[in-house]
């Protein structure tokens, strides 16, 4: 991973915990990007749900010396939320003196009461779909332990951290849990908490970081307007069909399924992309577009329009912003993508793909490989480039206003399939903890036997998250049951894999379908399988070289 941040290590030299570290309150106004994600999350508020909340699932195998796993998990989570107070942050009303009337992010002193609201055990819960099925808006980040599938679930609002930050948090949590197992439950808090809590407890907003570490002149207002116009101008975006009669439905429970490719097919896919000159993310996106066009489309639908993720951690870290190396904070924004002519009508008015797989993949690669510091608007006749760091604040302010007016023609909401690629996770999340320490050979080992990244959707859209871990590529799909069925989500996944095989000219790929973030093949205790076998599972010693662009200055497929 180019320019990867150094992952904090909880095994550093022990320091004592300041008695004042958890005894103060702190508050600041929300930044433009944070407010954008807060507005998105409010889409589920009428049903007492939260849209676009992130979570990770860690399936953990404990050493034989651990007999009551929940006590160790609870202790580790306490250490984490003391070390990173922003996980306890809540949204509070605007300050009356603020002329911009901005909501605020507030951290209050740590108390046992607040901690109990952030950690819970669910003895009879089989998976995350059941865990999050009941309507509930959580004010803080939360940690959940599901003993039956042996899964730890970490969940947070999108405005509090981005996808990369949550995966980084998962790694730090596992390192902390390994330390608790090693030291036991009776050690003083200071022995576990080897780093002082962050000061200030809430890091700066993206816009404040840009102002602090860069000296770029203000952008021209029309540059931000031109980016927003990509969404508004042009024909409608293609979409995945929702359930009949769901146009007025209230959001219900979220659901998830994934296509998990065998290690041999994963390596074959990555090699084919390399040979043909485009990224794995671009190939997956092209396949999803072509799969979507096989469903009936609105007569005015002609384009694929996406709010494409762009990770700004890399250029900001390069400028000296060490704040961006922490797991909390939102530093992934988005750029508008519009690809026209993706669908055609046959003689009998059926919709079919309008562009070849190769044409789409190369067009997508050209978009994703752009440098965020020298960005040229796709389709523009001008050779002018803009620095997105200059545009971030005014652009996000405009996008927040635009997203609050949905639905609009050409906008990616609702129903447009969204892809947000996480890349290669092996460099962030390890298979075994502790790892890379002097006493690693003698310390009790925790094993991570499976790993998932998920999102809760409360709107009519299916979100796809591809990532590779343990030599296998996973393509997950998340949706809301009010708008989509499991059958159509799995059908889209299978059409996507067919398009990949045909487009890359590599024939039949082997995979399995997994639901509810529970892959039976990774379970410590065998349960009746939720997985639907497809063509068997092959294995390969060849690692999957899927590029992780989280810290590139290029437009990223990352979350």
XYZ file of C-alpha atoms in Angstrom:
559
model
C 0.000 0.000 0.000
C 1.626 3.191 -1.159
C 2.174 5.774 1.552
C 0.441 3.661 4.191
C 0.073 5.133 7.636
C 1.902 3.533 10.521
C -0.622 1.551 12.510
C -0.482 2.494 16.203
C 0.905 -0.285 18.415
C -0.592 -0.789 21.872
C 2.460 -2.756 22.975
C 4.583 0.380 23.284
C 6.237 1.328 26.556
C 3.718 1.595 29.374
C 2.676 5.047 30.565
C 0.298 6.049 33.319
C -3.190 7.303 32.612
C -3.659 10.963 33.435
C -6.349 11.285 36.125
C -7.845 14.201 34.170
C -7.900 12.422 30.801
C -11.540 11.306 31.083
C -12.890 14.036 33.333
C -13.441 16.890 30.876
C -15.934 17.687 28.135
C -14.986 18.877 24.664
C -17.065 20.198 21.773
C -16.540 21.696 18.335
C -18.711 22.495 15.294
C -19.182 19.849 12.618
C -17.180 20.332 9.445
C -18.750 20.329 5.976
C -17.889 16.675 5.245
C -19.064 15.537 8.681
C -22.322 17.427 8.197
C -22.778 15.784 4.792
C -22.532 12.309 6.328
C -24.732 13.339 9.244
C -27.426 14.427 6.772
C -27.083 11.097 4.976
C -27.462 9.170 8.221
C -30.668 11.077 8.968
C -32.316 9.443 5.939
C -33.311 6.578 8.236
C -34.488 8.772 11.109
C -38.249 8.522 10.326
C -37.994 4.765 10.967
C -35.644 5.202 13.962
C -32.773 3.844 11.881
C -29.449 5.206 10.693
C -28.382 5.202 7.072
C -24.769 4.412 6.109
C -23.579 3.332 9.574
C -20.361 1.319 9.247
C -19.435 -1.838 11.111
C -16.727 -4.487 11.063
C -17.179 -8.129 12.057
C -14.205 -9.972 13.574
C -14.594 -13.706 14.048
C -12.178 -14.524 16.863
C -10.709 -17.768 18.159
C -9.471 -17.374 21.741
C -6.651 -19.386 23.343
C -7.584 -22.178 25.771
C -6.675 -20.019 28.787
C -9.684 -17.717 28.108
C -12.864 -19.172 29.588
C -15.082 -16.051 29.707
C -14.327 -14.172 26.501
C -16.818 -11.357 27.095
C -14.874 -10.081 30.128
C -11.729 -9.653 28.033
C -13.638 -8.048 25.163
C -15.346 -5.621 27.547
C -12.012 -4.625 29.092
C -10.425 -4.107 25.682
C -13.348 -1.947 24.527
C -13.115 0.181 27.666
C -9.458 0.817 26.903
C -10.261 1.701 23.290
C -12.981 4.248 24.102
C -10.748 5.855 26.743
C -7.851 6.087 24.290
C -10.039 7.402 21.447
C -12.676 9.607 23.124
C -14.211 10.542 19.765
C -15.823 7.091 19.748
C -17.955 8.392 22.628
C -18.798 11.587 20.747
C -22.423 12.552 20.167
C -24.104 15.150 17.983
C -25.333 18.139 19.992
C -27.354 21.248 19.015
C -25.677 24.306 17.481
C -24.218 27.006 19.664
C -26.618 29.962 19.717
C -23.661 32.261 19.034
C -22.645 30.358 15.876
C -23.702 32.451 12.859
C -23.532 29.316 10.660
C -25.895 27.370 12.946
C -23.740 24.216 12.755
C -24.459 21.108 14.781
C -21.676 20.219 17.183
C -19.685 17.100 18.063
C -19.434 16.700 21.836
C -17.488 14.301 24.062
C -18.504 14.089 27.695
C -16.471 12.655 30.598
C -16.128 8.880 30.704
C -18.481 7.162 33.137
C -19.369 3.550 33.820
C -22.934 4.400 32.822
C -21.968 5.664 29.382
C -19.661 2.690 28.931
C -22.491 0.223 29.577
C -24.437 1.845 26.744
C -21.524 1.201 24.377
C -20.919 -2.520 25.024
C -23.345 -5.434 24.912
C -23.376 -9.248 24.796
C -25.932 -11.184 22.713
C -25.833 -14.893 23.723
C -28.530 -16.127 21.333
C -27.841 -13.851 18.369
C -26.676 -15.782 15.277
C -25.474 -12.904 13.062
C -25.344 -9.146 12.479
C -28.562 -9.087 10.455
C -30.453 -10.213 13.548
C -28.323 -7.984 15.800
C -29.295 -4.817 13.928
C -32.824 -5.846 12.920
C -34.678 -3.826 15.572
C -35.047 -0.057 14.984
C -32.439 1.819 16.997
C -30.343 4.958 16.519
C -27.110 4.651 18.479
C -25.641 7.899 19.767
C -22.069 6.601 20.100
C -19.837 3.936 18.621
C -20.670 0.487 20.020
C -19.059 -2.913 20.533
C -21.082 -6.145 20.484
C -20.097 -9.729 21.324
C -21.961 -12.587 19.641
C -20.788 -15.807 21.377
C -22.586 -18.235 19.028
C -20.645 -17.290 15.865
C -17.710 -16.003 17.997
C -17.934 -12.540 16.441
C -16.950 -9.109 17.743
C -18.861 -6.315 15.984
C -17.620 -2.698 16.048
C -20.127 -0.134 14.772
C -20.084 3.639 14.270
C -21.775 6.449 12.383
C -20.165 7.465 9.097
C -19.595 11.040 10.301
C -17.378 9.748 13.121
C -14.949 7.757 10.981
C -14.519 6.471 7.438
C -14.081 2.887 6.262
C -10.292 2.918 6.456
C -10.461 4.337 9.977
C -12.849 1.612 11.130
C -10.595 -1.143 9.766
C -7.638 0.525 11.479
C -9.679 0.654 14.689
C -10.386 -3.063 14.339
C -6.654 -3.790 14.173
C -5.976 -1.636 17.236
C -8.837 -3.326 19.078
C -7.424 -6.781 18.361
C -3.965 -5.703 19.518
C -5.516 -4.315 22.699
C -7.526 -7.496 23.261
C -4.336 -9.559 22.889
C -2.678 -7.368 25.528
C -5.604 -7.895 27.921
C -5.392 -11.661 27.410
C -1.647 -11.548 28.032
C -1.806 -9.378 31.178
C -5.054 -10.781 32.595
C -8.112 -8.935 33.866
C -6.701 -7.763 37.191
C -3.948 -5.446 35.957
C -4.272 -1.686 36.598
C -5.799 0.283 33.743
C -2.521 2.088 33.079
C -0.797 -1.169 32.142
C -3.233 -1.750 29.296
C -3.594 1.854 28.189
C -0.067 2.313 26.927
C -0.841 5.608 25.185
C -2.513 8.694 26.615
C -6.016 9.486 25.266
C -5.979 11.802 22.272
C -5.743 15.495 23.078
C -7.933 17.167 22.010
C -10.354 14.248 22.341
C -11.963 15.040 18.967
C -9.622 15.613 16.053
C -10.061 18.488 13.608
C -12.478 18.321 10.697
C -11.187 17.647 7.197
C -11.572 21.327 6.309
C -9.611 22.462 9.381
C -6.829 19.998 8.576
C -6.632 21.335 5.017
C -6.421 24.913 6.270
C -3.763 24.014 8.843
C -1.395 22.018 6.650
C -1.807 23.425 3.140
C -1.289 26.858 1.673
C -3.498 26.551 -1.368
C -5.366 29.688 -2.507
C -9.178 29.626 -2.434
C -10.829 27.929 -5.381
C -13.141 29.612 -7.843
C -16.815 29.125 -6.980
C -17.586 27.919 -10.489
C -15.164 24.990 -10.069
C -17.265 23.598 -7.215
C -20.448 24.344 -9.165
C -19.113 22.475 -12.194
C -18.512 19.345 -10.118
C -22.030 19.437 -8.697
C -23.460 19.938 -12.185
C -22.184 16.455 -13.072
C -25.017 15.078 -10.951
C -27.712 17.452 -12.151
C -27.031 17.781 -15.862
C -27.579 14.828 -18.139
C -29.882 11.857 -18.343
C -30.977 9.605 -15.499
C -28.701 7.031 -13.942
C -29.298 3.308 -14.360
C -30.747 1.562 -11.316
C -31.512 -1.786 -9.753
C -35.258 -2.529 -9.606
C -36.859 -2.338 -6.177
C -39.747 -4.409 -4.823
C -43.146 -3.601 -6.340
C -44.987 -0.997 -4.288
C -41.928 0.003 -2.273
C -41.789 3.626 -3.435
C -43.549 4.753 -0.244
C -42.145 2.024 2.038
C -40.610 2.833 5.417
C -37.059 1.502 5.911
C -36.917 -1.787 7.807
C -34.027 -4.108 8.674
C -30.818 -4.156 6.699
C -29.517 -7.326 5.085
C -26.263 -8.524 3.584
C -24.882 -11.176 1.262
C -21.493 -11.657 -0.328
C -19.774 -13.500 -3.082
C -16.483 -14.907 -1.765
C -14.126 -15.989 -4.510
C -11.688 -18.889 -4.124
C -8.030 -17.996 -3.709
C -7.174 -19.510 -7.097
C -9.852 -17.494 -8.902
C -8.867 -14.387 -6.933
C -5.295 -14.665 -8.174
C -6.486 -15.381 -11.725
C -8.744 -12.304 -11.659
C -5.989 -10.008 -10.409
C -3.531 -11.324 -12.998
C -6.028 -10.831 -15.845
C -6.669 -7.230 -14.777
C -2.926 -6.547 -14.644
C -2.391 -7.998 -18.111
C -5.266 -5.987 -19.599
C -4.126 -2.754 -17.986
C -6.845 -1.796 -15.527
C -7.420 -2.095 -11.798
C -9.472 -4.762 -10.062
C -11.802 -2.054 -8.738
C -12.412 -0.795 -12.288
C -13.130 -4.332 -13.521
C -15.599 -4.934 -10.670
C -17.320 -1.607 -11.301
C -17.589 -2.343 -15.017
C -19.109 -5.752 -14.255
C -21.651 -4.226 -11.841
C -22.673 -1.640 -14.451
C -23.181 -4.284 -17.132
C -25.064 -6.531 -14.699
C -27.372 -3.645 -13.762
C -28.217 -2.835 -17.370
C -29.666 -6.341 -17.771
C -32.643 -5.307 -15.612
C -35.508 -3.105 -16.879
C -34.544 0.573 -16.818
C -36.348 3.892 -16.821
C -36.870 5.099 -20.421
C -34.719 8.143 -19.647
C -31.898 6.154 -18.046
C -28.723 6.271 -20.101
C -25.837 6.907 -17.687
C -24.073 5.586 -14.620
C -23.751 8.317 -11.998
C -21.820 7.774 -8.791
C -20.513 9.774 -5.843
C -17.081 8.100 -6.146
C -14.984 7.910 -2.952
C -11.758 9.905 -2.853
C -9.372 9.354 0.040
C -7.526 12.499 1.166
C -5.500 10.936 3.989
C -2.487 10.375 1.708
C -1.872 13.956 0.558
C -2.695 15.317 4.010
C -0.311 12.916 5.774
C 2.340 13.871 3.212
C 1.726 17.511 4.181
C 2.381 16.632 7.852
C -1.152 16.005 9.138
C -0.498 13.244 11.669
C -4.128 13.583 12.799
C -5.115 11.651 9.669
C -3.257 8.579 10.935
C -5.792 8.063 13.727
C -8.791 5.695 13.361
C -11.308 8.440 14.169
C -12.082 11.268 11.776
C -13.637 11.355 8.310
C -11.116 12.054 5.553
C -12.753 10.270 2.606
C -14.829 12.575 0.452
C -16.291 11.925 -2.982
C -16.163 13.076 -6.571
C -19.007 12.911 -9.080
C -18.652 10.308 -11.811
C -20.878 10.216 -14.875
C -20.443 7.647 -17.652
C -22.928 8.114 -20.486
C -24.234 5.568 -22.941
C -24.063 2.535 -20.640
C -27.430 1.112 -21.712
C -29.168 0.484 -25.039
C -32.644 -0.704 -26.032
C -33.070 -3.753 -28.215
C -35.670 -3.958 -30.980
C -38.220 -5.324 -28.502
C -37.337 -2.510 -26.035
C -35.377 -4.744 -23.642
C -32.400 -3.046 -22.009
C -28.923 -4.362 -22.781
C -25.387 -3.131 -22.015
C -24.490 -0.125 -24.145
C -20.710 -0.363 -23.720
C -18.308 -3.260 -23.811
C -16.627 -4.506 -20.637
C -13.224 -3.321 -21.897
C -14.504 0.166 -22.732
C -16.105 0.570 -19.304
C -13.108 -0.810 -17.409
C -10.657 1.516 -19.176
C -12.943 4.534 -18.728
C -13.288 3.729 -15.029
C -9.535 3.204 -14.644
C -8.902 6.608 -16.196
C -11.248 8.153 -13.628
C -9.923 6.274 -10.570
C -6.263 6.894 -11.450
C -6.582 10.675 -11.522
C -4.502 12.623 -9.052
C -6.759 14.339 -6.542
C -4.330 17.259 -6.455
C -4.667 17.757 -10.210
C -8.158 16.656 -11.123
C -9.780 17.179 -14.520
C -13.542 16.948 -14.667
C -14.564 13.967 -16.843
C -16.191 15.003 -20.100
C -14.976 18.581 -19.835
C -13.691 20.188 -23.029
C -11.326 22.303 -20.950
C -7.813 21.158 -20.057
C -8.111 22.967 -16.731
C -7.365 20.896 -13.618
C -8.311 21.645 -10.045
C -6.882 20.685 -6.663
C -9.595 18.883 -4.733
C -8.135 20.024 -1.408
C -9.062 23.540 -2.469
C -12.557 22.443 -3.457
C -13.376 20.135 -0.553
C -15.308 22.555 1.657
C -17.397 24.477 -0.928
C -18.047 21.295 -2.889
C -19.293 19.371 0.172
C -21.507 22.288 1.203
C -23.119 22.198 -2.239
C -23.423 18.400 -2.215
C -25.124 18.492 1.193
C -27.761 20.831 -0.209
C -28.158 18.703 -3.330
C -28.507 15.401 -1.456
C -31.220 16.934 0.712
C -33.407 17.460 -2.365
C -33.589 13.856 -3.640
C -34.861 12.491 -5.883
C -33.519 14.503 -8.819
C -32.984 13.395 -12.430
C -29.501 11.990 -12.928
C -28.708 11.677 -9.238
C -27.371 8.392 -7.851
C -30.158 8.281 -5.260
C -32.182 6.235 -5.213
C -31.493 2.806 -6.746
C -28.101 3.330 -8.444
C -25.693 0.563 -7.375
C -22.838 2.042 -5.362
C -19.354 0.496 -5.183
C -16.761 1.407 -2.563
C -13.631 -0.726 -2.737
C -11.595 -1.350 0.415
C -8.652 -2.991 -1.347
C -6.209 -5.419 0.238
C -6.964 -5.764 3.940
C -4.102 -8.120 4.888
C -1.803 -5.133 5.320
C -4.170 -3.679 7.949
C -5.825 -6.578 9.726
C -3.706 -9.527 10.796
C -4.672 -13.175 11.084
C -3.042 -13.561 14.498
C -2.452 -11.346 17.553
C -0.027 -10.435 19.041
C 1.987 -10.021 15.884
C 5.449 -8.599 15.290
C 6.418 -8.386 18.977
C 9.407 -9.848 20.782
C 7.273 -12.148 22.908
C 4.969 -13.197 20.096
C 6.177 -16.777 20.241
C 5.264 -17.262 23.915
C 2.235 -14.980 24.380
C -1.271 -16.523 24.121
C -2.472 -16.083 20.541
C -5.788 -14.737 19.286
C -6.738 -15.802 15.781
C -9.000 -13.830 13.465
C -10.649 -16.534 11.366
C -12.936 -14.243 9.364
C -13.393 -10.540 8.721
C -16.190 -8.428 7.225
C -16.924 -4.793 6.543
C -20.609 -3.899 6.484
C -22.951 -0.966 6.191
C -26.580 -0.347 7.114
C -28.729 1.015 4.299
C -32.018 2.789 4.978
C -32.653 3.948 1.408
C -33.420 2.128 -1.869
C -29.855 1.371 -2.916
C -27.525 -1.625 -2.881
C -23.982 -0.868 -1.731
C -21.142 -3.124 -2.886
C -17.908 -3.390 -0.885
C -15.112 -5.449 -2.458
C -12.013 -6.371 -0.425
C -9.391 -9.109 -0.289
C -8.189 -10.813 2.875
C -6.478 -14.156 3.364
C -5.987 -14.542 -0.419
C -9.733 -14.456 -1.096
C -11.711 -11.669 -2.744
C -15.048 -10.827 -1.154
C -17.709 -8.748 -2.935
C -20.369 -7.847 -0.395
C -23.798 -6.355 -1.029
C -25.870 -4.473 1.557
C -29.490 -3.411 1.168
C -32.684 -2.656 3.065
C -35.353 -5.353 3.164
C -38.139 -2.854 2.492
C -36.756 -2.233 -0.987
C -34.880 -5.366 -2.100
C -35.013 -9.108 -1.604
C -32.127 -11.453 -0.918
C -32.870 -13.159 -4.232
C -32.262 -10.054 -6.352
C -29.110 -9.105 -4.388
C -27.637 -12.562 -4.990
C -28.752 -12.457 -8.624
C -26.877 -9.179 -9.116
C -23.763 -10.673 -7.499
C -23.900 -13.715 -9.759
C -24.494 -11.631 -12.889
C -21.477 -9.544 -11.829
C -19.225 -12.593 -11.557
C -20.407 -13.801 -14.960
C -19.570 -10.411 -16.486
C -16.126 -10.536 -14.850
C -15.329 -13.967 -16.227
C -16.513 -13.120 -19.737
C -15.040 -9.617 -19.783
C -11.614 -10.746 -18.589
C -11.754 -13.851 -20.814
C -10.859 -16.159 -17.932
C -13.900 -18.421 -18.035
C -15.656 -19.757 -14.984
C -14.639 -18.332 -11.595
C -15.171 -20.395 -8.435
C -16.889 -18.867 -5.458
C -19.413 -19.331 -2.693
C -22.377 -17.181 -1.670
C -22.456 -16.187 2.003
C -25.269 -14.408 3.866
C -25.436 -12.383 7.098
C -21.630 -12.076 7.479
C -21.459 -15.741 8.539
C -19.222 -17.921 6.371
C -19.725 -21.471 7.633
C -16.343 -22.564 6.242
C -14.575 -20.282 8.749
C -16.609 -21.166 11.850
C -14.790 -22.534 14.879
C -17.867 -24.547 15.831
C -19.687 -25.957 12.851
C -23.247 -24.720 12.373
C -25.717 -25.504 9.581
C -24.322 -23.658 6.629
C -25.944 -20.490 5.326
C -23.590 -20.635 2.382
C -24.750 -21.813 -1.027
C -21.870 -23.699 -2.665
C -21.049 -22.654 -6.196
C -18.705 -24.830 -8.264
C -16.669 -25.888 -5.228
C -13.789 -24.022 -3.606
C -10.245 -24.202 -4.911
C -7.111 -23.027 -3.116
C -3.886 -21.426 -4.210
C -0.662 -20.291 -2.586
C -0.587 -17.247 -4.860
C -1.355 -14.058 -2.873
C -3.945 -11.695 -4.267
C -2.215 -8.484 -5.422
C -5.315 -6.300 -5.254
C -4.051 -2.742 -4.933
C -5.129 -0.763 -1.897
C -5.414 2.921 -2.813
C -6.326 4.230 0.646
C -3.254 6.449 0.828
C -2.700 7.269 -2.806
C -3.435 10.785 -3.975
C -5.379 9.192 -6.803
C -9.141 9.053 -6.804
C -9.719 5.944 -4.745
C -12.262 3.189 -4.757
C -11.864 3.106 -0.977
C -14.627 3.834 1.448
